[in-house]
Structures are given as structure tokens and as C-alpha cells.
XYZ file of C-alpha atoms in Angstrom:
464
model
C -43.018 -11.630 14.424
C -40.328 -9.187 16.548
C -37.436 -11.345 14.756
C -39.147 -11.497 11.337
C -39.671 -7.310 11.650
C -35.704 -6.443 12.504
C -34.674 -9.430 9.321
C -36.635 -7.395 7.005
C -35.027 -3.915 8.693
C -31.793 -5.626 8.392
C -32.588 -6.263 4.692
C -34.022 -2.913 3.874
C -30.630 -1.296 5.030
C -28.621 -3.714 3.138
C -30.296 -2.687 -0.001
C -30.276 0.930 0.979
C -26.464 0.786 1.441
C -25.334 -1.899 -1.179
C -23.604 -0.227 -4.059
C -25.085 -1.593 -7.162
C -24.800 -3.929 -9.502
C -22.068 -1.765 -11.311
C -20.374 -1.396 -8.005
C -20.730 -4.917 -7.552
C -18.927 -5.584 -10.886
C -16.393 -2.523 -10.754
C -15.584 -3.782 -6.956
C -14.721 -7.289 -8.474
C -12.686 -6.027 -11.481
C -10.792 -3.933 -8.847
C -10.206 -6.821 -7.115
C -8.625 -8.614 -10.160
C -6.353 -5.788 -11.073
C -5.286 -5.579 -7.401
C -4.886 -9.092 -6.669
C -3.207 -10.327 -9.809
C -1.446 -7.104 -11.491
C -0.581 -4.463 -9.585
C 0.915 -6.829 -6.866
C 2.292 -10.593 -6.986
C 0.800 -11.291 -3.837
C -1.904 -9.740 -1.598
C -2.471 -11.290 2.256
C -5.878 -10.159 3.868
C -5.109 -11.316 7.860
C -7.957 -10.834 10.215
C -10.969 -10.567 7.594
C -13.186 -12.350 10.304
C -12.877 -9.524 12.789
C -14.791 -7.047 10.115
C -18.343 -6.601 12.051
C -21.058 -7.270 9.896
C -23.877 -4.876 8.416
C -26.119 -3.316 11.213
C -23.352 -2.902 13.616
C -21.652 0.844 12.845
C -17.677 0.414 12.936
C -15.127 3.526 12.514
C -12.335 1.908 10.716
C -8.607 3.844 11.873
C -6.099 2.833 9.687
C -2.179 4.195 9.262
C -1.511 5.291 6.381
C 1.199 4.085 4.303
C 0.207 4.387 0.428
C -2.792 6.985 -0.240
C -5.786 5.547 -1.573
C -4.246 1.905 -1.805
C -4.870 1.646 1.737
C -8.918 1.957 1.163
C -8.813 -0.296 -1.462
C -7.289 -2.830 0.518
C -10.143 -2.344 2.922
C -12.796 -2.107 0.551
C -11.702 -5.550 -1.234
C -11.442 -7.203 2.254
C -15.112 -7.150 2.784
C -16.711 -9.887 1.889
C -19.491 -9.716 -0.841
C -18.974 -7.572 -3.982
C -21.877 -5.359 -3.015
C -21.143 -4.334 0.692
C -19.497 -1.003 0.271
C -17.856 0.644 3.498
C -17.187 4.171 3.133
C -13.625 6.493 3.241
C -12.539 9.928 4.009
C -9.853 10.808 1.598
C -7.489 13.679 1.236
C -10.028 16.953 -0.579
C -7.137 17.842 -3.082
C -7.964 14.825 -5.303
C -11.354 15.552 -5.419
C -10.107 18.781 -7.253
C -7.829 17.177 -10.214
C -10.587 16.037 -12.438
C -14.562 16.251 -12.628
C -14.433 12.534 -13.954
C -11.843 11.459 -10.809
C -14.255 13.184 -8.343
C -17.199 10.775 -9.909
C -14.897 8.126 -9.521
C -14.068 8.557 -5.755
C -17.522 9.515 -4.951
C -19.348 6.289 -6.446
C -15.843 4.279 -4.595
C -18.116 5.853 -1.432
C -14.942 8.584 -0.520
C -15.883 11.547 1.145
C -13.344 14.311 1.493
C -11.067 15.412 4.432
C -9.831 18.847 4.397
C -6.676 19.531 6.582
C -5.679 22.075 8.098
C -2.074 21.887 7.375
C -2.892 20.996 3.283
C -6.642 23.220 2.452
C -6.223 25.606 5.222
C -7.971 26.984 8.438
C -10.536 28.426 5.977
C -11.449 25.114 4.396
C -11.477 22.429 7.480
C -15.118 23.987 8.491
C -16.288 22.366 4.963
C -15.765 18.845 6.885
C -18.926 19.059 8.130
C -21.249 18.046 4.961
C -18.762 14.840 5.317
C -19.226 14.772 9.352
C -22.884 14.634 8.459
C -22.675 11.703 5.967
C -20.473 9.668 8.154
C -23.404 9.793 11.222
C -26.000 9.283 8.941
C -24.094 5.954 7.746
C -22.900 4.929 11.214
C -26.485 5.523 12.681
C -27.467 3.138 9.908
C -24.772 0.419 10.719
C -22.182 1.167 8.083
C -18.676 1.198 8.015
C -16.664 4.783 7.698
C -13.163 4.516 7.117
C -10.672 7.455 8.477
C -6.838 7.982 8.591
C -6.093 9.786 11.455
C -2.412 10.561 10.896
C -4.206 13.227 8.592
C -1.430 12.474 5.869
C 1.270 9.810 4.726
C 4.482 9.333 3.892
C 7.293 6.801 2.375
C 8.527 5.925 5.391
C 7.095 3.074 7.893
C 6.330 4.758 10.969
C 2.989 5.745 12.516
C 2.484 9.660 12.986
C 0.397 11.613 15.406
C -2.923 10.800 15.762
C -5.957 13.045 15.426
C -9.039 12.381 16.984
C -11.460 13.259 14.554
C -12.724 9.762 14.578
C -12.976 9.678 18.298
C -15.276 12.632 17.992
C -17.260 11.006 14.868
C -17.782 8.082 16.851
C -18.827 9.296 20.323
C -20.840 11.908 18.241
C -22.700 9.429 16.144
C -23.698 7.482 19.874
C -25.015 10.476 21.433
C -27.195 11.325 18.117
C -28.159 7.816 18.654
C -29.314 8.527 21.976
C -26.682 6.253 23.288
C -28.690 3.083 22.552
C -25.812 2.109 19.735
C -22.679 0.385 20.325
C -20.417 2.113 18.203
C -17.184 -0.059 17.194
C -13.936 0.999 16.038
C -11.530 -1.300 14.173
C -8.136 -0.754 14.153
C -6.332 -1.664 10.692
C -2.541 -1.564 9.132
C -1.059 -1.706 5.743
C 2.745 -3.028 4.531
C 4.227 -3.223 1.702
C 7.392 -4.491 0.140
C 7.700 -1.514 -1.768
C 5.156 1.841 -2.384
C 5.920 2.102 -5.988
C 5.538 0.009 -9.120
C 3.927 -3.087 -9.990
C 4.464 -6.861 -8.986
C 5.323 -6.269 -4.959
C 3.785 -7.635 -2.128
C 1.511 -5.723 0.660
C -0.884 -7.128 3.461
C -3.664 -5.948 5.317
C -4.418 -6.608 8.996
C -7.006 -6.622 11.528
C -7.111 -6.115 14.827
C -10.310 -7.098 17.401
C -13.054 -4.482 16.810
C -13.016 -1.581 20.531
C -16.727 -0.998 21.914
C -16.974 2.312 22.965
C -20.071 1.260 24.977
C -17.635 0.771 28.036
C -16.703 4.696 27.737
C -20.007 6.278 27.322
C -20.488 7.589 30.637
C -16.839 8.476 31.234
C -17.857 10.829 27.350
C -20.719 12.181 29.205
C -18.732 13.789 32.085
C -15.182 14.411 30.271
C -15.365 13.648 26.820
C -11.473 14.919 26.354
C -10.302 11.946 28.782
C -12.785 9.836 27.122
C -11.278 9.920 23.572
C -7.777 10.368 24.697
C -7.949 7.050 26.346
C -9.446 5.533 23.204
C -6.725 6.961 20.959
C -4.318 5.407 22.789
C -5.845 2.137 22.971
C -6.910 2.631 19.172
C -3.329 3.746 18.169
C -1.783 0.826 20.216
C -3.686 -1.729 18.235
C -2.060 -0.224 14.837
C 1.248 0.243 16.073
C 1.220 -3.383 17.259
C 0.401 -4.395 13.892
C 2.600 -2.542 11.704
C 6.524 -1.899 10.971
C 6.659 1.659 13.467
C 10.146 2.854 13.188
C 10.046 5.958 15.313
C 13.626 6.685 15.395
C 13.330 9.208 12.258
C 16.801 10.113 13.121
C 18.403 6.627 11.759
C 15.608 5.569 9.487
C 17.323 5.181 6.122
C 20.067 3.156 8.364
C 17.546 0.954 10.003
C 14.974 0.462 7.287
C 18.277 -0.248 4.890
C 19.105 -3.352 8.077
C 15.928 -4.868 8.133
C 15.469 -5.269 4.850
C 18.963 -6.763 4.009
C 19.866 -8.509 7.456
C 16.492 -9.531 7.972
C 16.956 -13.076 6.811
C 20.470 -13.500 9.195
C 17.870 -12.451 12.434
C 15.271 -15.130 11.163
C 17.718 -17.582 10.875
C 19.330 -16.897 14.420
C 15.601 -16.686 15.863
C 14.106 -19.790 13.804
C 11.555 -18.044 12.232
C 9.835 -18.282 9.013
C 11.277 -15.265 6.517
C 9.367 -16.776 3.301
C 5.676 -14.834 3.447
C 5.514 -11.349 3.531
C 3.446 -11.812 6.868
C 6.711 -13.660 8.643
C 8.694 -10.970 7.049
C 7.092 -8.805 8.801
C 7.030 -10.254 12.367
C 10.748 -10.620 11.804
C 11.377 -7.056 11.102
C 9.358 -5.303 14.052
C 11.717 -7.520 16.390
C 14.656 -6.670 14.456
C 13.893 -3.431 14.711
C 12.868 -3.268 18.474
C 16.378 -5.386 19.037
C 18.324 -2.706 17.339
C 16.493 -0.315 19.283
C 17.604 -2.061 22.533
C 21.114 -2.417 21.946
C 23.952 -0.158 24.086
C 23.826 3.303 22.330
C 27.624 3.186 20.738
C 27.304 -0.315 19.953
C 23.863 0.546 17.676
C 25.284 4.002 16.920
C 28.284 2.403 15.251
C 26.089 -0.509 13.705
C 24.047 2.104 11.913
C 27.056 3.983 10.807
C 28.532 0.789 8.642
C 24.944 0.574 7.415
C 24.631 3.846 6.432
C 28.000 3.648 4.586
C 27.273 0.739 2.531
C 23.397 2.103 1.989
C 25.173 5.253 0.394
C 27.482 3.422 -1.742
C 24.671 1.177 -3.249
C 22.463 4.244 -3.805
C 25.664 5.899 -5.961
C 26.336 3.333 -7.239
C 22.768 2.445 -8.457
C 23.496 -1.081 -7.025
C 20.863 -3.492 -5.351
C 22.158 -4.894 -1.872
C 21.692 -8.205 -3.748
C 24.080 -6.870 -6.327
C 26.531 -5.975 -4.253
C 27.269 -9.989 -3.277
C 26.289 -10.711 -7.125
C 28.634 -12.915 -8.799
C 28.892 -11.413 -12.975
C 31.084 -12.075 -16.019
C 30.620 -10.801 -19.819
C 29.510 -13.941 -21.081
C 26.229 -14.700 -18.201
C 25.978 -10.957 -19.242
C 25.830 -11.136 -23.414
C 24.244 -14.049 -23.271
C 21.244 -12.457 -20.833
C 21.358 -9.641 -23.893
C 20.913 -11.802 -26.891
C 17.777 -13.443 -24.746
C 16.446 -10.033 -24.706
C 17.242 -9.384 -28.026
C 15.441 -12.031 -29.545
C 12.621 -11.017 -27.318
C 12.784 -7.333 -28.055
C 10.068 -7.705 -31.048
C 7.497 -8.527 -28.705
C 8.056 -6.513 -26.275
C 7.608 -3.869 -28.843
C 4.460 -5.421 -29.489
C 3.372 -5.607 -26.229
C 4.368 -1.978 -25.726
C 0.664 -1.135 -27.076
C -1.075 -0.016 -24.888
C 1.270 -1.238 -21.570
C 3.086 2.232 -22.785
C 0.068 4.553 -21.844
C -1.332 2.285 -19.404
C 2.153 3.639 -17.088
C 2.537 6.961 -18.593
C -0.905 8.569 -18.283
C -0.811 7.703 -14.512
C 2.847 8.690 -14.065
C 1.860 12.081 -15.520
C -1.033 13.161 -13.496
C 0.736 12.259 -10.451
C 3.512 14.649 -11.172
C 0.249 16.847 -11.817
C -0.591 16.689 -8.192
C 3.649 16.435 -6.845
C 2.779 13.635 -4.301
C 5.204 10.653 -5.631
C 2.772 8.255 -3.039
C -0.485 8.693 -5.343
C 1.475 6.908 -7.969
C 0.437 2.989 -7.026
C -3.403 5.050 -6.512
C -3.395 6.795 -10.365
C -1.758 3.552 -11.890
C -4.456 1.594 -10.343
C -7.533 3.876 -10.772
C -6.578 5.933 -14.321
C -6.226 2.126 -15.483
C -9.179 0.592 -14.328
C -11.761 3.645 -14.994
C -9.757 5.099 -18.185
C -7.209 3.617 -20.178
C -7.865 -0.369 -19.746
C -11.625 -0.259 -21.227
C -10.551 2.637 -23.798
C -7.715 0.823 -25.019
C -9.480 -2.384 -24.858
C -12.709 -1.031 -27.433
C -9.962 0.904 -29.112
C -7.906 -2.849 -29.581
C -10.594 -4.825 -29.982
C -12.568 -2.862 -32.933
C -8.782 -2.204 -34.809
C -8.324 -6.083 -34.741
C -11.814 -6.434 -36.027
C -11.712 -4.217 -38.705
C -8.579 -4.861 -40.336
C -8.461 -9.171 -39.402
C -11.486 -10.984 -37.899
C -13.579 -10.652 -34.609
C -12.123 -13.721 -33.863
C -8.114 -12.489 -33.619
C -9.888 -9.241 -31.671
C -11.309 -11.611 -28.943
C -8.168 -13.585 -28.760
C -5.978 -10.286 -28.917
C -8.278 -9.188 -26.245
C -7.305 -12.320 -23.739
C -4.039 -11.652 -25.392
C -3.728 -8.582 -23.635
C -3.301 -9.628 -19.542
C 0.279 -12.101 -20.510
C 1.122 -9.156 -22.839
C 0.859 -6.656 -20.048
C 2.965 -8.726 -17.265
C 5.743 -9.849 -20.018
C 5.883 -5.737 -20.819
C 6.392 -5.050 -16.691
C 9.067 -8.856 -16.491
C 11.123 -7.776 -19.207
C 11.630 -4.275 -18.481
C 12.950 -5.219 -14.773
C 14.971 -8.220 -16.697
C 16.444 -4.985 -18.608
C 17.352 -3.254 -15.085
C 18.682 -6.392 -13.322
C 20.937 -6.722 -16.705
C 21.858 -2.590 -16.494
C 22.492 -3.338 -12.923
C 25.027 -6.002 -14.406
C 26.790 -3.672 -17.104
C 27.343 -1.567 -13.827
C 28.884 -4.073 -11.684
C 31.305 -5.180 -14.749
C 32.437 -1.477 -15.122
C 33.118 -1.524 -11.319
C 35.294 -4.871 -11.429
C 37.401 -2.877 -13.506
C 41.029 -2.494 -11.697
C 40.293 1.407 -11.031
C 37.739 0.254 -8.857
C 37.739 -3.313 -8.152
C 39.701 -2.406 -5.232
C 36.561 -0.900 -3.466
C 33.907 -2.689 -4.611
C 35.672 -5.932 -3.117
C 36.119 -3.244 0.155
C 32.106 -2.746 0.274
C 30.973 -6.609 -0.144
C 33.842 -7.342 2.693
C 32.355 -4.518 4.919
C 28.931 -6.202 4.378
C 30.200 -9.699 5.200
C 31.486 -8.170 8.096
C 28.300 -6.304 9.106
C 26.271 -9.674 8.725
C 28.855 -11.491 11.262
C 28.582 -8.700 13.554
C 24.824 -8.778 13.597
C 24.976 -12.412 14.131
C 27.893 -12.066 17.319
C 25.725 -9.413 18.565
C 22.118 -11.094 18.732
C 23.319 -14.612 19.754
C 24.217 -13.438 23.216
């Protein structure tokens, strides 16, 4: 009878918790969008290590790409109705009344900082303090960045420890009888911006607090400082942390061009994103470990040829790119004959970019761009320019061509995104043919020999 009372509890919560049946269907079109449009590839590692419902986990996360990084959470739990919950950044509660809606039914609850809202504001965390025990206490899962902010570069900041008090909190309102969990998590990503990249989430083993309850009781300051740094391990451990701010554009410009030459000297695997990644917090920790004039001098060549690409507006893959005028004109007569339907497929691709695009520069934070393109799309301008599409087709053909426009509409939307990057990889082309030109052949041929060289170097230096 015991067991049969704490199934129905366990039931009762669920229900009390789950987000809906339009939460269940919004969570899976998300999903969709995520998983198939806005990037090629997505790799959830470590699902099985999310606790299930009844058992209240603080998830800690870094923060790479704003609200990305939630959804990438969110759509790792399994079932379209269990809904964890997130503390987001307060200033995009503030753009728009609909947006706030938005976040709020996603289950975000806002963070005011101190170095973004001001001293004056923080004290309003507390409705949100208040929420997050009441969920915990109930065995949900509250989501929190503790780095307080994020940036476009991979490295893990300092750590608050907010959640550290949210979580011992939550066990003394619970009278210590709950084991409060946190789970560590990490993000990557090929690239923060545009569509069609790669990113993967990670898990690390859920951290019982349970063993640091008493330790709370008589100094809670050592008690969550020891957690943060066990917490802050796990993520680090999981994710690309370039600390050396210093060198960064030198060293993230290395691992991302040299990273295949370390694979192949190591024998690992450099295809998936995942073995990418493993490859690149080695190479980085080797270059880290090298003698200081030796990685000094290595960074200085990388720098140099990093600059001239960036002038240049040249690709690293460019650089060793073999062109002529005919591979070239005959790439632009392809496009041309293609150009009417990309036209076509212009509507409504055009505003699905732009309206996003704008309302970021509304807010000036160039990292909420992959966030607006995904959310403006899939609460806005998809299903308004989908009715809008749809009842045009109708009215001036047959509901027929407007349900086959409207299936029409996905291939439309990725051969919009394919062919304008085939137009920059042939601009990239037009750029390297004006460089072969004798004026400045001379140092073009200097800069792919100077990579060459790099490459050899790299190899001399890690085979020993």
C-alpha cells in the first residue's frame, strides 16, 4: 500500500510539473528546428546521467551561446512533456511582452546581475530564488549558469555560487531529508553564429550534496567552495577551456587548422565533432606545455598567418585552395541558372534571417543571434509566414499546390542557406584569383609556404 501511495505521489508531481500538451508539441517542433535546421548535426553525450523526476538536480552549465545552451538541455530530456526549468539573463525578459511569454511558458526565470541590472536590481532574484526551491523541493530540475554571462570565446569564467547557495538552501528548507543533486553540463560548437554547424552537449555524473550537509551546517562558506570546485572541475573537464586569454585568437586559430596534423600524429579519430573535440583540449594542453620561446614563437607564425586570412577575407582552407577562371565561371553559370529559384525561395527565408538579425542588434549582444534566429522563427515568423503562404497559394491556385508549397517550404529554406554559402565560397574564389595576380602572387605563395612550414613544425615538435 506504502509503494502504491509514493507511485501515485510520484504521478501527481509529474502532472503538476509536466508542461502541457502545447509544451509537449512546441518542445518537439523545437526539437525539429534544432536538430535538422539550425545545425547539421547535434550530439547529446551522457543523456543517461539526467536523474529522473522526484530527485531535485541543480543543473551548472558554462555558457557558451545564450539561450542555445538551455535548449540543448531542455531537448536532452527525454519525453516531450518533462520540462526542467532555467535562469536566464533579466534583460531579455524586457525586449518584448510577447518574448517574455515566450521564455516564461519555455519555464525561464530571470537572473539579474550585478555587473548588467545593477546593485539595485539583484535583490529582485528572490521571487526567482523562491520558484527554484519550490521546484527543487518538488524534485525538478533548475538550470543555472554560474559564469553569470558569456562570451565568443571557449574558456570557462569565474564561477558564482549562487547555485551552491540554491542548493544547500533548498536541503535545509527540506529539513535535510532531500538529497539534492547537481549536474554538471558543457556546450561546443563549431561555430556560435549562423545556420548548418555542429554543437554537442555533455554530461557529467550527477554530485550528492548529501556527503556535505554537515560540513554546510558548521561552515557553509567551506562547504560550497569545495563544491564549486568539484562542480567547476567536472565542466572544465568536459569542455574546450582555453585560459590563456593572452594568445587566444593564436591558439583557437591552431586548433582549429592543425587539429587534424595532431590527430593524425596521435591516431585519433578527427571525423565527429565529439573526437574533434577530445583532440583539441590535448592540443591545446600540449601547446600549453611546450618551452615558453618555443610556444611563444609558434603562436607568433600563427598569429601572422591568422591576420593575413582575416585581411584578406580568406578561409585557412582557402589559403591551400587550388583556383583558375574556368572551375571559377563555370561554378557562376551553375549559380546562374539556379539564381531563379533562389529568388523564389527568398520568400519568406529573407525575413525568416532578417527579423532575428534585427532585434539582436536591438539588444547589441552579437551571441543572442543563434537564440532570436531560433526563437523569433519558431514562435513568429515560421507559423505567420506559413498561414500567410499557405492561404495566398489557396486563393489564387488550389489547396492542393498550398499543401505541397507548404512541404515545399523546409528544401526551399536549406537550398536558400546552401546557395548563399556556395556564393561566399565562390567570392572567396574571385578573391584568391585577384591575389594570384603578379602584384601579389609573390606573397600569397609566401603565406601558404609559411603554413606548410608551420604544419611541419607542429609535426617535428609533437613527435618527440
Amino acid at each position: 500500500m506504502a509503494e502504491g501511495n509514493i507511485q501515485n505521489e510520484k504521478a501527481n508531481l509529474r502532472k503538476t510539473f509536466k508542461g502541457g500538451l502545447y509544451y509537449m508539441w512546441f518542445k518537439e517542433f523545437i526539437r525539429l528546428l534544432f536538430n535538422h535546421f539550425l545545425y547539421k548535426k547535434v550530439y547529446y553525450i551522457g543523456t543517461e546521467k539526467i536523474l529522473e523526476d522526484g530527485k531535485p538536480q541543480v543543473i551548472v552549465s558554462d555558457h557558451q551561446n545564450c539561450l542555445v545552451d538551455a535548449i540543448a538541455v531542455m531537448l536532452s530530456f527525454k519525453g516531450a512533456g518533462r520540462k526542467p526549468y532555467f535562469w536566464a539573463r533579466a534583460d531579455i525578459f524586457a525586449v518584448h511582452k510577447l518574448l517574455e511569454k515566450y521564455l516564461r511558458f519555455l519555464g525561464l526565470m530571470p537572473a539579474f546581475r550585478m555587473d548588467h541590472e545593477g546593485l539595485e536590481d539583484v535583490g529582485k532574484n528572490s521571487a526567482s530564488f523562491d520558484e527554484s526551491y519550490h521546484l527543487l523541493l518538488h524534485g525538478q530540475s533548475v538550470m543555472i549558469f554560474p559564469e553569470a554571462g558569456h562570451q565568443d570565446k571557449r574558456y570557462l569564467g569565474h564561477f558564482t555560487t549562487g547555485y551552491t547557495t540554491m542548493a544547500f538552501k533548498t536541503a535545509e528548507k527540506g529539513n535535510w531529508e532531500k538529497e539534492i543533486f547537481i549536474l554538471p553540463v558543457a556546450n561546443h560548437y563549431t561555430n556560435y553564429f549562423g545556420m548548418r554547424r555542429e554543437m554537442c552537449v555533455m554530461f557529467s555524473s550527477p554530485i550528492s550534496l548529501k556527503p556535505y550537509y554537515e560540513l554546510y551546517k558548521e561552515k557553509p562558506r567551506t562547504a560550497m567552495r569545495e563544491v564549486n570546485a568539484v562542480v567547476r572541475k567536472a565542466v572544465s573537464s568536459m569542455m574546450l577551456d582555453i585560459q590563456d586569454l593572452e594568445n587566444y585568437n593564436s591558439i583557437d586559430f591552431l586548433r582549429t587548422n592543425y587539429g587534424r596534423t595532431f590527430a593524425s600524429l596521435n591516431k585519433m579519430g578527427y571525423k565527429t565533432l565529439p573526437e574533434k573535440l577530445e583532440v583539441e583540449k590535448k592540443f591545446v594542453a600540449a601547446l600549453a606545455g611546450l618551452d615558453g620561446q618555443v610556444r611563444s614563437s609558434v603562436y607568433k607564425e600563427a598569429e601572422d598567418i591568422r591576420t593575413f586570412l582575416e585581411d584578406k577575407k580568406i578561409t585557412f582552407k582557402g589559403l591551400s585552395k587550388k583556383v583558375s577562371w574556368t572551375s571559377t565561371i563555370l561554378k557562376l553559370a551553375g549559380m546562374f541558372v539556379l539564381l531563379p529559384l533562389w529568388i523564389f525561395s527568398l520568400w519568406p527565408n529573407f525575413f525568416n534571417y532578417q527579423i532575428p538579425k534585427k532585434l539582436t542588434k536591438r539588444v547589441k549582444d552579437k551571441m543572442l543571434s543563434s537564440s532570436f534566429l531560433l526563437g523569433i522563427n519558431a514562435v513568429v515568423t515560421i507559423p505567420l509566414f506559413a498561414i500567410i503562404s499557405f492561404v495566398l497559394v489557396w486563393c489564387f491556385m488550389t489547396v492542393y499546390m498550398a499543401v505541397i508549397y507548404l512541404l515545399l517550404m523546409p528544401p526551399l529554406a536549406l537550398f536558400c542557406w546552401y546557395y548563399t554559402e556556395w556564393w561566399d565560397k565562390v567570392k572567396e574564389e574571385l578573391r584568391l584569383l585577384r591575389l594570384s595576380k603578379k602584384s601579389n602572387f609573390a606573397i600569397l605563395q609566401g603565406f601558404r609556404k609559411n603554413s606548410e612550414k608551420l604544419e611541419d613544425r607542429l609535426w617535428s615538435i609533437f613527435k618527440k
